[in-house]
Short mmCIF file of C-alpha atoms in Angstrom, two decimals:
data_model
loop_
_atom_site.label_atom_id
_atom_site.label_comp_id
_atom_site.label_asym_id
_atom_site.label_seq_id
_atom_site.Cartn_x
_atom_site.Cartn_y
_atom_site.Cartn_z
CA UNK H 1 -32.50 5.36 -36.18
CA UNK H 2 -33.85 7.99 -33.81
CA UNK H 3 -31.36 7.12 -31.06
CA UNK H 4 -28.37 7.55 -33.37
CA UNK H 5 -29.71 10.85 -34.72
CA UNK H 6 -30.30 12.14 -31.19
CA UNK H 7 -26.79 11.09 -30.13
CA UNK H 8 -25.25 12.99 -33.05
CA UNK H 9 -27.22 16.12 -32.18
CA UNK H 10 -26.24 15.94 -28.50
CA UNK H 11 -22.55 15.50 -29.29
CA UNK H 12 -22.64 18.33 -31.82
CA UNK H 13 -24.37 20.61 -29.30
CA UNK H 14 -22.13 19.87 -26.33
CA UNK H 15 -18.75 19.29 -27.98
CA UNK H 16 -16.31 22.09 -27.19
CA UNK H 17 -13.83 22.22 -30.06
CA UNK H 18 -11.07 23.98 -28.13
CA UNK H 19 -11.42 21.71 -25.10
CA UNK H 20 -11.71 18.59 -27.24
CA UNK H 21 -14.42 17.09 -25.00
CA UNK H 22 -18.08 17.52 -24.13
CA UNK H 23 -19.00 20.40 -21.85
CA UNK H 24 -21.56 20.33 -19.04
CA UNK H 25 -23.61 23.08 -20.65
CA UNK H 26 -22.90 24.98 -23.89
CA UNK H 27 -21.26 28.35 -23.41
CA UNK H 28 -20.45 27.90 -19.72
CA UNK H 29 -16.89 26.61 -20.04
CA UNK H 30 -17.63 23.96 -17.40
CA UNK H 31 -16.44 20.38 -17.82
CA UNK H 32 -16.70 17.28 -15.67
CA UNK H 33 -15.73 13.64 -15.39
CA UNK H 34 -19.45 12.92 -15.14
CA UNK H 35 -20.24 14.00 -18.72
CA UNK H 36 -17.22 12.21 -20.18
CA UNK H 37 -18.07 8.99 -18.31
CA UNK H 38 -21.70 8.90 -19.43
CA UNK H 39 -20.76 9.70 -23.03
CA UNK H 40 -18.26 6.83 -23.10
CA UNK H 41 -20.73 4.41 -21.53
CA UNK H 42 -23.47 5.48 -23.96
CA UNK H 43 -21.19 4.82 -26.93
CA UNK H 44 -22.00 8.14 -28.62
CA UNK H 45 -18.40 9.23 -29.24
CA UNK H 46 -16.09 8.43 -32.12
CA UNK H 47 -12.89 6.57 -31.26
CA UNK H 48 -10.93 9.83 -31.41
CA UNK H 49 -13.47 11.64 -29.21
CA UNK H 50 -13.46 8.78 -26.71
CA UNK H 51 -9.66 8.86 -26.55
CA UNK H 52 -9.80 12.61 -25.86
CA UNK H 53 -12.38 12.09 -23.12
CA UNK H 54 -10.28 9.40 -21.45
CA UNK H 55 -7.17 11.60 -21.69
CA UNK H 56 -9.05 14.45 -20.02
CA UNK H 57 -10.24 12.18 -17.22
CA UNK H 58 -6.72 10.84 -16.71
CA UNK H 59 -5.08 14.27 -16.63
CA UNK H 60 -7.94 16.14 -14.96
CA UNK H 61 -7.91 18.82 -17.66
CA UNK H 62 -9.25 19.48 -21.12
CA UNK H 63 -7.01 19.94 -24.16
CA UNK H 64 -6.95 23.69 -23.58
CA UNK H 65 -6.21 23.39 -19.87
CA UNK H 66 -9.61 23.77 -18.22
CA UNK H 67 -10.19 21.62 -15.12
CA UNK H 68 -12.72 18.81 -14.94
CA UNK H 69 -15.03 18.54 -11.93
CA UNK H 70 -14.19 15.31 -10.11
CA UNK H 71 -16.64 12.47 -9.72
CA UNK H 72 -17.72 11.82 -6.14
CA UNK H 73 -17.54 8.42 -4.51
CA UNK H 74 -20.80 7.03 -5.81
CA UNK H 75 -20.41 8.46 -9.34
CA UNK H 76 -17.00 6.82 -9.66
CA UNK H 77 -19.03 3.67 -10.33
CA UNK H 78 -19.81 5.12 -13.77
CA UNK H 79 -16.33 6.57 -14.15
CA UNK H 80 -14.77 3.16 -13.47
CA UNK H 81 -17.18 1.52 -15.90
CA UNK H 82 -16.19 4.01 -18.59
CA UNK H 83 -12.48 3.40 -17.94
CA UNK H 84 -13.02 -0.36 -18.19
CA UNK H 85 -14.95 0.05 -21.44
CA UNK H 86 -12.11 2.15 -22.84
CA UNK H 87 -9.46 -0.38 -21.74
CA UNK H 88 -7.92 1.97 -19.16
CA UNK H 89 -8.21 0.11 -15.89
CA UNK H 90 -4.92 1.72 -14.85
CA UNK H 91 -7.00 4.82 -14.10
CA UNK H 92 -9.23 2.75 -11.82
CA UNK H 93 -6.23 1.44 -9.91
CA UNK H 94 -4.89 4.96 -9.39
CA UNK H 95 -8.27 6.21 -8.16
CA UNK H 96 -8.40 3.42 -5.60
CA UNK H 97 -5.81 5.38 -3.61
CA UNK H 98 -8.82 7.35 -2.39
CA UNK H 99 -10.33 4.21 -0.85
CA UNK H 100 -6.96 3.01 0.44
CA UNK H 101 -6.75 6.22 2.46
CA UNK H 102 -9.83 5.14 4.40
CA UNK H 103 -8.07 2.07 5.76
CA UNK H 104 -5.06 4.15 6.77
CA UNK H 105 -7.38 6.24 8.91
CA UNK H 106 -8.88 3.15 10.52
CA UNK H 107 -12.17 3.17 8.61
CA UNK H 108 -13.76 -0.16 7.70
CA UNK H 109 -16.54 1.23 5.49
CA UNK H 110 -16.49 3.89 2.72
CA UNK H 111 -17.61 7.46 3.23
CA UNK H 112 -20.33 9.18 1.23
CA UNK H 113 -18.26 12.22 0.25
CA UNK H 114 -14.73 12.78 -0.98
CA UNK H 115 -13.53 14.28 2.29
CA UNK H 116 -13.90 13.22 5.91
CA UNK H 117 -16.75 15.64 6.60
CA UNK H 118 -19.23 13.10 5.26
CA UNK H 119 -22.95 12.74 5.84
CA UNK H 120 -22.55 8.98 6.04
CA UNK H 121 -19.50 6.97 7.07
CA UNK H 122 -21.04 3.69 5.92
CA UNK H 123 -22.17 4.44 2.41
CA UNK H 124 -23.13 1.40 0.34
CA UNK H 125 -22.98 3.29 -2.98
CA UNK H 126 -19.29 3.94 -2.38
CA UNK H 127 -18.45 0.24 -2.07
CA UNK H 128 -18.48 -0.34 -5.86
CA UNK H 129 -14.67 -0.85 -6.12
CA UNK H 130 -15.38 -4.41 -4.94
CA UNK H 131 -17.49 -4.91 -8.06
CA UNK H 132 -14.98 -3.34 -10.43
CA UNK H 133 -12.03 -5.29 -9.05
CA UNK H 134 -13.86 -8.46 -10.10
CA UNK H 135 -15.62 -7.30 -13.29
CA UNK H 136 -13.01 -4.92 -14.72
CA UNK H 137 -9.60 -5.86 -13.31
CA UNK H 138 -10.07 -9.65 -13.04
CA UNK H 139 -12.54 -9.32 -15.92
CA UNK H 140 -15.09 -11.86 -14.68
CA UNK H 141 -18.61 -11.16 -16.01
CA UNK H 142 -21.67 -13.18 -17.06
CA UNK H 143 -21.67 -14.13 -20.74
CA UNK H 144 -25.36 -15.09 -20.54
CA UNK H 145 -28.28 -14.20 -18.26
CA UNK H 146 -28.17 -15.76 -14.78
CA UNK H 147 -24.41 -16.41 -15.19
CA UNK H 148 -25.16 -19.57 -17.20
CA UNK H 149 -21.82 -19.06 -18.94
CA UNK H 150 -18.81 -16.96 -17.98
CA UNK H 151 -16.56 -14.45 -19.70
CA UNK H 152 -13.11 -13.85 -18.23
CA UNK H 153 -11.36 -10.90 -19.87
CA UNK H 154 -8.75 -9.53 -17.44
CA UNK H 155 -7.49 -5.96 -17.71
CA UNK H 156 -4.56 -5.87 -15.26
CA UNK H 157 -3.89 -2.16 -15.74
CA UNK H 158 -0.20 -2.62 -14.95
CA UNK H 159 -0.58 -5.29 -12.27
CA UNK H 160 1.78 -8.25 -12.51
CA UNK H 161 -0.59 -10.67 -10.77
CA UNK H 162 -4.29 -11.17 -10.19
CA UNK H 163 -5.54 -13.64 -7.59
CA UNK H 164 -9.32 -13.37 -7.26
CA UNK H 165 -12.30 -15.48 -6.20
CA UNK H 166 -15.50 -14.15 -7.75
CA UNK H 167 -18.87 -15.33 -6.40
CA UNK H 168 -21.06 -17.35 -8.78
CA UNK H 169 -24.42 -19.05 -8.10
CA UNK H 170 -22.66 -22.43 -8.40
CA UNK H 171 -19.60 -21.55 -6.32
CA UNK H 172 -16.50 -19.46 -6.95
CA UNK H 173 -14.72 -18.45 -10.15
CA UNK H 174 -11.02 -18.42 -9.28
CA UNK H 175 -8.57 -16.45 -11.39
CA UNK H 176 -4.88 -16.90 -10.61
CA UNK H 177 -2.98 -15.10 -13.34
CA UNK H 178 0.48 -13.63 -13.98
CA UNK H 179 1.15 -10.95 -16.60
CA UNK H 180 4.37 -10.24 -18.48
CA UNK H 181 4.01 -7.69 -21.25
CA UNK H 182 1.54 -9.10 -23.74
CA UNK H 183 1.59 -12.56 -22.12
CA UNK H 184 -0.69 -14.06 -19.50
CA UNK H 185 -0.30 -17.39 -17.71
CA UNK H 186 -1.90 -19.20 -14.80
CA UNK H 187 -5.27 -20.83 -14.35
CA UNK H 188 -8.98 -20.12 -14.20
CA UNK H 189 -11.16 -22.45 -12.14
CA UNK H 190 -14.89 -22.56 -12.91
CA UNK H 191 -17.60 -24.27 -10.85
CA UNK H 192 -18.56 -27.76 -12.05
CA UNK H 193 -20.85 -27.70 -15.07
CA UNK H 194 -20.11 -24.06 -15.94
CA UNK H 195 -18.44 -23.14 -19.23
CA UNK H 196 -17.20 -19.91 -20.74
CA UNK H 197 -14.36 -18.22 -22.57
CA UNK H 198 -11.13 -16.47 -21.69
CA UNK H 199 -10.36 -13.36 -23.73
CA UNK H 200 -6.90 -11.81 -24.09
CA UNK H 201 -5.53 -9.40 -26.68
CA UNK H 202 -8.17 -10.34 -29.25
CA UNK H 203 -7.74 -14.09 -28.72
CA UNK H 204 -10.26 -16.49 -27.19
CA UNK H 205 -9.83 -19.71 -25.21
CA UNK H 206 -12.79 -21.94 -24.25
CA UNK H 207 -13.23 -22.64 -20.54
CA UNK H 208 -14.79 -25.73 -18.95
CA UNK H 209 -15.85 -26.58 -15.43
CA UNK H 210 -12.88 -27.15 -13.12
CA UNK H 211 -9.30 -25.97 -13.66
CA UNK H 212 -8.27 -24.41 -16.97
CA UNK H 213 -4.61 -23.74 -17.78
CA UNK H 214 -3.95 -20.32 -19.28
CA UNK H 215 -0.89 -19.58 -21.39
CA UNK H 216 -1.49 -16.93 -24.04
CA UNK H 217 0.56 -14.30 -25.85
#
């Protein structure tokens, strides 16, 4: 269709062969996390191109050593979404060090900018890690509109435990999980009357309202 043809043309135009990733503008030699994030989210890259984009984001450099411009606080929402889509929530957890620094300096709300010379020291757009901790790390998302059913697909990103309580219109979705290599165990508690599925390493387990035991390899 037209969308697929346009995507192919855009990738062909902006792909820098030496860098291995999309550039910000052809011929400029400029690269950014922003472009890689949006390309991953849009699904316009091949699996090999996506892997190269994720590698560049993780290392901060292209294949030929050029630096990537860093995403600011608000744009990390898209960066984190791209990392979750690519199965690399470990990158999200590392980037959260930026937000952890705020608490060490006594801040209780996120800043607008990357440094402490910010226009706003209570910036709502920079509070998205709360969302990603639930949707990407704990993996709790709606499986149908209005959260009628639930999908729980945790991506621990190297964590050994996840203990979360995600808000739902009918109550809380509680995920208490332990991870050991390719194994996960624990329980998921859904509000009464809510059903869903638990996804892990390509396997699916149906979930019912109340407590569900999880033990998968």
